[in-house]
Amino acid sequence: MADNEKTVQLSHGGGGKEMNRLIKSIFFKAFNNPILASEEDAALLHFEGQAAFTTDSFTVSPLFFAGGNIGKLAIAGTVNDLAMMGAEPQYLSCSFIIEEGFAIKDLKAIVGSMAEELHKSGTRIVCGDTKVVPKGCADGLFINTSGVGRVLKPQISVKNLRPGDAILVSGDIGRHGAAILMAREGLTLESELVSDCANLWPVVEQLIACNIEVHAMRDATRGGLAAVLNEWAGASNVGINVEESKIPVCDEVKGLCELYGFEPHDLANEGTFILAVPGEIADGALEIIQRYGHCQQAAIIGHVEETHPGKVVLKTPWGSSRYLDLPQGELLPRIC
Amino acid sequence: MADNEKTVQLSHGGGGKEMNRLIKSIFFKAFNNPILASEEDAALLHFEGQAAFTTDSFTVSPLFFAGGNIGKLAIAGTVNDLAMMGAEPQYLSCSFIIEEGFAIKDLKAIVGSMAEELHKSGTRIVCGDTKVVPKGCADGLFINTSGVGRVLKPQISVKNLRPGDAILVSGDIGRHGAAILMAREGLTLESELVSDCANLWPVVEQLIACNIEVHAMRDATRGGLAAVLNEWAGASNVGINVEESKIPVCDEVKGLCELYGFEPHDLANEGTFILAVPGEIADGALEIIQRYGHCQQAAIIGHVEETHPGKVVLKTPWGSSRYLDLPQGELLPRIC
């Protein structure tokens, strides 16, 4: 095989023969569906009623990590943004920025993961774009996915938290951030810590099917649990009280946090979400998440109050309390 | 002003306080609208009927060029992809990948151009994403815009060309590619060659309002006129005959092509589109484009035939004919 068949070349982004070949042999093959195959300037879709629309660019480093790769992340991330608004993920776009010299076999592996993840969520890629930049002008591969979906459960909003709501987390926190940190530092723990990177639509679909009244729902990505809770407290002008001892954190994440001076609630997650539901139905919601989401670690971690509006109060295991602030500074760059 | 207030820092992409500040002070300020300001995980939109959905990542180098910059290009490019499907551009997403150290003043200038271009097309940015990568991991700034719009004129398609159709071009070709080439080579011609970068919705809206039967329509971006015509000939399984002498090309583009060995029909355009309409209404369509699109150079350049299916035949000014092939090789990387 010639060298230029093993790696992506500038000509693969030129809009000519080579680009057509790359798109057809890799992207169309993996993502095959009639809308994408129509090759129009834009995909034609049918919609009725309220739709959700979201976008995310993925620049994660390294591209492959324990529990996933940039491709899996790019699909799960955008599917999750739609799911968090109570919307059924339907159509995604996908845009690649590829550095000249990127290995075709890595591209195929990443695209393969994307196809697998699409399949799990019943979503399709209906339009795309491919750019190639010269060596040194990008770091391997960046992927943007945007998505649209039909809103099945309206009125989920950062502004909808009310005093008396319970705060739930769908699993143990910090695993994605910790997995990226491990991969980057070349650490291999004896344990099998993997990213939580996953598509959340199946569990959200169950919550909707069971007619659970969700006030707010968000996946705790960059900035982690701390960022979500602070955003909610501010947007809804309520106080959120959280008990540190109730927040599920696995031993590996605890250990890495001690080693590197991070807090688990600041670390990113990519398949873990936070819910606010009326206190009286919190146990029911928890059971659904645990049973259908395979989220054994899901837990009720706090509640919403009128006091301390705009603030998140963390009660430590020793009985003292402190404000849990929005993360500040560099933390871990390029975790998603 | 401190150094870290003049340039983008890694912490601006961290999901914490600094990112919130950057988003609010620059992006929300320029793109302000109620849907964006809601700050949910996804934007909520209302749709009825058929919608078009498209995506594009922009990696143009240099970021600023005669006639535009990456921001203007990112809005016009995605608006044009929707317009080319007969869809009214309504909602855009916008995602930035910024290299650490990028000048805030350049970011503001680019975002300002985006806001201006949005205004011209009556489109809004309703959701976004910001990533910052360490110095050396990207080349300044990449922007992805995705867009959705309502289809007003259905049945425009690469597969719809029919024998007897006339082929029109909305202006003189190759100016964007030539402007980028000039900027990159540090050339300053005496003339005032600028990119054709522009939003095509206003002229398309007029064609729709006048009920012009458009069979196919496409902006001639990467791969230029040659790529569009070849794609059409293949997808519709027809022959396309074009007269070289009728294709409008300005003297500056001709000169640069001679100097660098390019063909004008291979060069990218960013505000010039190709149309196929029934031959008998071609003059009417041309008049609308010239009058409302300020496209004095618009011209009928050829027609569709049954012979040579899948091929584009170029008739030279000397009476000879040759196949006009899809561009091949590197051409100009990073023109959009």
PDB file of C-alpha atoms in Angstrom, chain A residues 202-331:
ATOM      1  CA  PRO A 202     -32.187   5.087  26.823  1.00  0.00           C
ATOM      2  CA  VAL A 203     -32.512   6.012  30.506  1.00  0.00           C
ATOM      3  CA  VAL A 204     -34.050   9.416  29.758  1.00  0.00           C
ATOM      4  CA  GLU A 205     -36.563   7.692  27.470  1.00  0.00           C
ATOM      5  CA  GLN A 206     -37.580   5.512  30.435  1.00  0.00           C
ATOM      6  CA  LEU A 207     -38.018   8.530  32.699  1.00  0.00           C
ATOM      7  CA  ILE A 208     -40.250  10.135  30.065  1.00  0.00           C
ATOM      8  CA  ALA A 209     -42.188   6.898  29.486  1.00  0.00           C
ATOM      9  CA  CYS A 210     -42.861   6.671  33.236  1.00  0.00           C
ATOM     10  CA  ASN A 211     -44.042  10.276  33.153  1.00  0.00           C
ATOM     11  CA  ILE A 212     -41.576  11.443  35.788  1.00  0.00           C
ATOM     12  CA  GLU A 213     -41.932  15.198  36.325  1.00  0.00           C
ATOM     13  CA  VAL A 214     -38.395  16.415  35.626  1.00  0.00           C
ATOM     14  CA  HIS A 215     -37.717  20.051  36.525  1.00  0.00           C
ATOM     15  CA  ALA A 216     -34.119  20.195  35.322  1.00  0.00           C
ATOM     16  CA  MET A 217     -31.720  17.693  33.815  1.00  0.00           C
ATOM     17  CA  ARG A 218     -28.144  18.127  32.643  1.00  0.00           C
ATOM     18  CA  ASP A 219     -25.148  15.956  31.880  1.00  0.00           C
ATOM     19  CA  ALA A 220     -22.240  17.055  34.047  1.00  0.00           C
ATOM     20  CA  THR A 221     -19.554  17.566  31.381  1.00  0.00           C
ATOM     21  CA  ARG A 222     -16.901  20.319  31.563  1.00  0.00           C
ATOM     22  CA  GLY A 223     -16.846  21.802  35.044  1.00  0.00           C
ATOM     23  CA  GLY A 224     -18.478  18.660  36.414  1.00  0.00           C
ATOM     24  CA  LEU A 225     -21.174  18.478  39.087  1.00  0.00           C
ATOM     25  CA  ALA A 226     -20.053  21.823  40.541  1.00  0.00           C
ATOM     26  CA  ALA A 227     -20.689  23.697  37.275  1.00  0.00           C
ATOM     27  CA  VAL A 228     -24.175  22.212  36.776  1.00  0.00           C
ATOM     28  CA  LEU A 229     -25.343  22.914  40.318  1.00  0.00           C
ATOM     29  CA  ASN A 230     -24.001  26.468  40.284  1.00  0.00           C
ATOM     30  CA  GLU A 231     -25.630  27.186  36.945  1.00  0.00           C
ATOM     31  CA  TRP A 232     -28.948  25.837  38.219  1.00  0.00           C
ATOM     32  CA  ALA A 233     -28.803  27.743  41.500  1.00  0.00           C
ATOM     33  CA  GLY A 234     -28.125  30.955  39.593  1.00  0.00           C
ATOM     34  CA  ALA A 235     -30.636  30.472  36.774  1.00  0.00           C
ATOM     35  CA  SER A 236     -33.485  29.372  39.095  1.00  0.00           C
ATOM     36  CA  ASN A 237     -32.462  31.702  41.934  1.00  0.00           C
ATOM     37  CA  VAL A 238     -32.650  28.966  44.543  1.00  0.00           C
ATOM     38  CA  GLY A 239     -30.243  27.477  47.057  1.00  0.00           C
ATOM     39  CA  ILE A 240     -28.983  23.940  46.472  1.00  0.00           C
ATOM     40  CA  ASN A 241     -27.827  21.872  49.454  1.00  0.00           C
ATOM     41  CA  VAL A 242     -25.696  18.833  48.759  1.00  0.00           C
ATOM     42  CA  GLU A 243     -24.316  16.255  51.171  1.00  0.00           C
ATOM     43  CA  GLU A 244     -20.773  15.339  50.209  1.00  0.00           C
ATOM     44  CA  SER A 245     -21.046  11.880  51.756  1.00  0.00           C
ATOM     45  CA  LYS A 246     -23.935  11.022  49.446  1.00  0.00           C
ATOM     46  CA  ILE A 247     -22.130  11.886  46.206  1.00  0.00           C
ATOM     47  CA  PRO A 248     -20.963   8.610  44.664  1.00  0.00           C
ATOM     48  CA  VAL A 249     -17.252   8.605  43.776  1.00  0.00           C
ATOM     49  CA  CYS A 250     -15.308   5.426  43.016  1.00  0.00           C
ATOM     50  CA  ASP A 251     -12.028   4.693  44.799  1.00  0.00           C
ATOM     51  CA  GLU A 252      -9.908   5.135  41.659  1.00  0.00           C
ATOM     52  CA  VAL A 253     -11.258   8.629  41.061  1.00  0.00           C
ATOM     53  CA  LYS A 254     -10.778   9.489  44.748  1.00  0.00           C
ATOM     54  CA  GLY A 255      -7.190   8.284  44.563  1.00  0.00           C
ATOM     55  CA  LEU A 256      -6.359  10.238  41.409  1.00  0.00           C
ATOM     56  CA  CYS A 257      -7.945  13.368  42.856  1.00  0.00           C
ATOM     57  CA  GLU A 258      -5.776  13.103  45.964  1.00  0.00           C
ATOM     58  CA  LEU A 259      -2.692  12.560  43.823  1.00  0.00           C
ATOM     59  CA  TYR A 260      -3.305  15.530  41.517  1.00  0.00           C
ATOM     60  CA  GLY A 261      -5.168  17.895  43.807  1.00  0.00           C
ATOM     61  CA  PHE A 262      -8.512  17.813  41.978  1.00  0.00           C
ATOM     62  CA  GLU A 263     -12.010  17.617  43.429  1.00  0.00           C
ATOM     63  CA  PRO A 264     -14.292  14.891  42.002  1.00  0.00           C
ATOM     64  CA  HIS A 265     -17.152  17.396  41.704  1.00  0.00           C
ATOM     65  CA  ASP A 266     -15.028  19.563  39.348  1.00  0.00           C
ATOM     66  CA  LEU A 267     -14.099  16.679  37.025  1.00  0.00           C
ATOM     67  CA  ALA A 268     -15.921  16.113  33.751  1.00  0.00           C
ATOM     68  CA  ASN A 269     -18.383  13.309  33.119  1.00  0.00           C
ATOM     69  CA  GLU A 270     -19.631  12.190  29.712  1.00  0.00           C
ATOM     70  CA  GLY A 271     -22.396   9.765  30.617  1.00  0.00           C
ATOM     71  CA  THR A 272     -23.575  10.948  34.015  1.00  0.00           C
ATOM     72  CA  PHE A 273     -26.388  13.404  34.550  1.00  0.00           C
ATOM     73  CA  ILE A 274     -27.944  15.445  37.300  1.00  0.00           C
ATOM     74  CA  LEU A 275     -31.709  15.680  37.842  1.00  0.00           C
ATOM     75  CA  ALA A 276     -33.992  17.903  39.821  1.00  0.00           C
ATOM     76  CA  VAL A 277     -37.401  16.358  40.522  1.00  0.00           C
ATOM     77  CA  PRO A 278     -40.071  17.089  43.131  1.00  0.00           C
ATOM     78  CA  GLY A 279     -38.927  15.599  46.463  1.00  0.00           C
ATOM     79  CA  GLU A 280     -41.956  13.312  46.750  1.00  0.00           C
ATOM     80  CA  ILE A 281     -41.154  11.421  43.526  1.00  0.00           C
ATOM     81  CA  ALA A 282     -37.385  11.279  44.002  1.00  0.00           C
ATOM     82  CA  ASP A 283     -37.367   7.636  45.127  1.00  0.00           C
ATOM     83  CA  GLY A 284     -39.394   6.585  42.085  1.00  0.00           C
ATOM     84  CA  ALA A 285     -37.084   8.452  39.719  1.00  0.00           C
ATOM     85  CA  LEU A 286     -34.054   6.905  41.407  1.00  0.00           C
ATOM     86  CA  GLU A 287     -35.437   3.412  40.984  1.00  0.00           C
ATOM     87  CA  ILE A 288     -36.027   3.957  37.249  1.00  0.00           C
ATOM     88  CA  ILE A 289     -32.494   5.261  36.749  1.00  0.00           C
ATOM     89  CA  GLN A 290     -30.978   2.371  38.697  1.00  0.00           C
ATOM     90  CA  ARG A 291     -33.059  -0.285  37.001  1.00  0.00           C
ATOM     91  CA  TYR A 292     -33.103   0.854  33.364  1.00  0.00           C
ATOM     92  CA  GLY A 293     -29.953   2.894  33.200  1.00  0.00           C
ATOM     93  CA  HIS A 294     -27.782   0.174  34.746  1.00  0.00           C
ATOM     94  CA  CYS A 295     -26.785   2.957  37.112  1.00  0.00           C
ATOM     95  CA  GLN A 296     -26.336   1.103  40.387  1.00  0.00           C
ATOM     96  CA  GLN A 297     -24.511   4.098  41.818  1.00  0.00           C
ATOM     97  CA  ALA A 298     -27.311   6.590  41.196  1.00  0.00           C
ATOM     98  CA  ALA A 299     -28.170   8.514  44.343  1.00  0.00           C
ATOM     99  CA  ILE A 300     -30.170  11.347  45.867  1.00  0.00           C
ATOM    100  CA  ILE A 301     -27.468  13.802  46.878  1.00  0.00           C
ATOM    101  CA  GLY A 302     -29.288  16.918  48.005  1.00  0.00           C
ATOM    102  CA  HIS A 303     -32.270  19.196  47.803  1.00  0.00           C
ATOM    103  CA  VAL A 304     -33.369  22.660  46.766  1.00  0.00           C
ATOM    104  CA  GLU A 305     -34.156  25.371  49.335  1.00  0.00           C
ATOM    105  CA  GLU A 306     -35.195  28.994  49.409  1.00  0.00           C
ATOM    106  CA  THR A 307     -32.248  29.993  51.571  1.00  0.00           C
ATOM    107  CA  HIS A 308     -28.891  30.990  49.997  1.00  0.00           C
ATOM    108  CA  PRO A 309     -30.458  31.781  46.593  1.00  0.00           C
ATOM    109  CA  GLY A 310     -27.924  31.422  43.771  1.00  0.00           C
ATOM    110  CA  LYS A 311     -25.571  29.377  45.954  1.00  0.00           C
ATOM    111  CA  VAL A 312     -24.616  25.725  46.302  1.00  0.00           C
ATOM    112  CA  VAL A 313     -23.925  24.635  49.879  1.00  0.00           C
ATOM    113  CA  LEU A 314     -21.853  21.494  50.418  1.00  0.00           C
ATOM    114  CA  LYS A 315     -22.277  19.747  53.766  1.00  0.00           C
ATOM    115  CA  THR A 316     -19.066  17.880  54.569  1.00  0.00           C
ATOM    116  CA  PRO A 317     -18.993  14.463  56.270  1.00  0.00           C
ATOM    117  CA  TRP A 318     -17.764  16.259  59.410  1.00  0.00           C
ATOM    118  CA  GLY A 319     -20.929  18.297  59.696  1.00  0.00           C
ATOM    119  CA  SER A 320     -19.477  21.601  58.520  1.00  0.00           C
ATOM    120  CA  SER A 321     -20.793  23.466  55.477  1.00  0.00           C
ATOM    121  CA  ARG A 322     -19.155  25.507  52.726  1.00  0.00           C
ATOM    122  CA  TYR A 323     -20.125  27.052  49.436  1.00  0.00           C
ATOM    123  CA  LEU A 324     -19.360  24.836  46.463  1.00  0.00           C
ATOM    124  CA  ASP A 325     -18.112  27.292  43.894  1.00  0.00           C
ATOM    125  CA  LEU A 326     -17.916  27.193  40.099  1.00  0.00           C
ATOM    126  CA  PRO A 327     -14.567  25.672  39.085  1.00  0.00           C
ATOM    127  CA  GLN A 328     -11.920  28.230  38.218  1.00  0.00           C
ATOM    128  CA  GLY A 329      -8.593  28.062  36.369  1.00  0.00           C
ATOM    129  CA  GLU A 330      -7.277  25.541  33.891  1.00  0.00           C
ATOM    130  CA  LEU A 331      -8.376  22.237  35.436  1.00  0.00           C
TER     131      LEU A 331
END
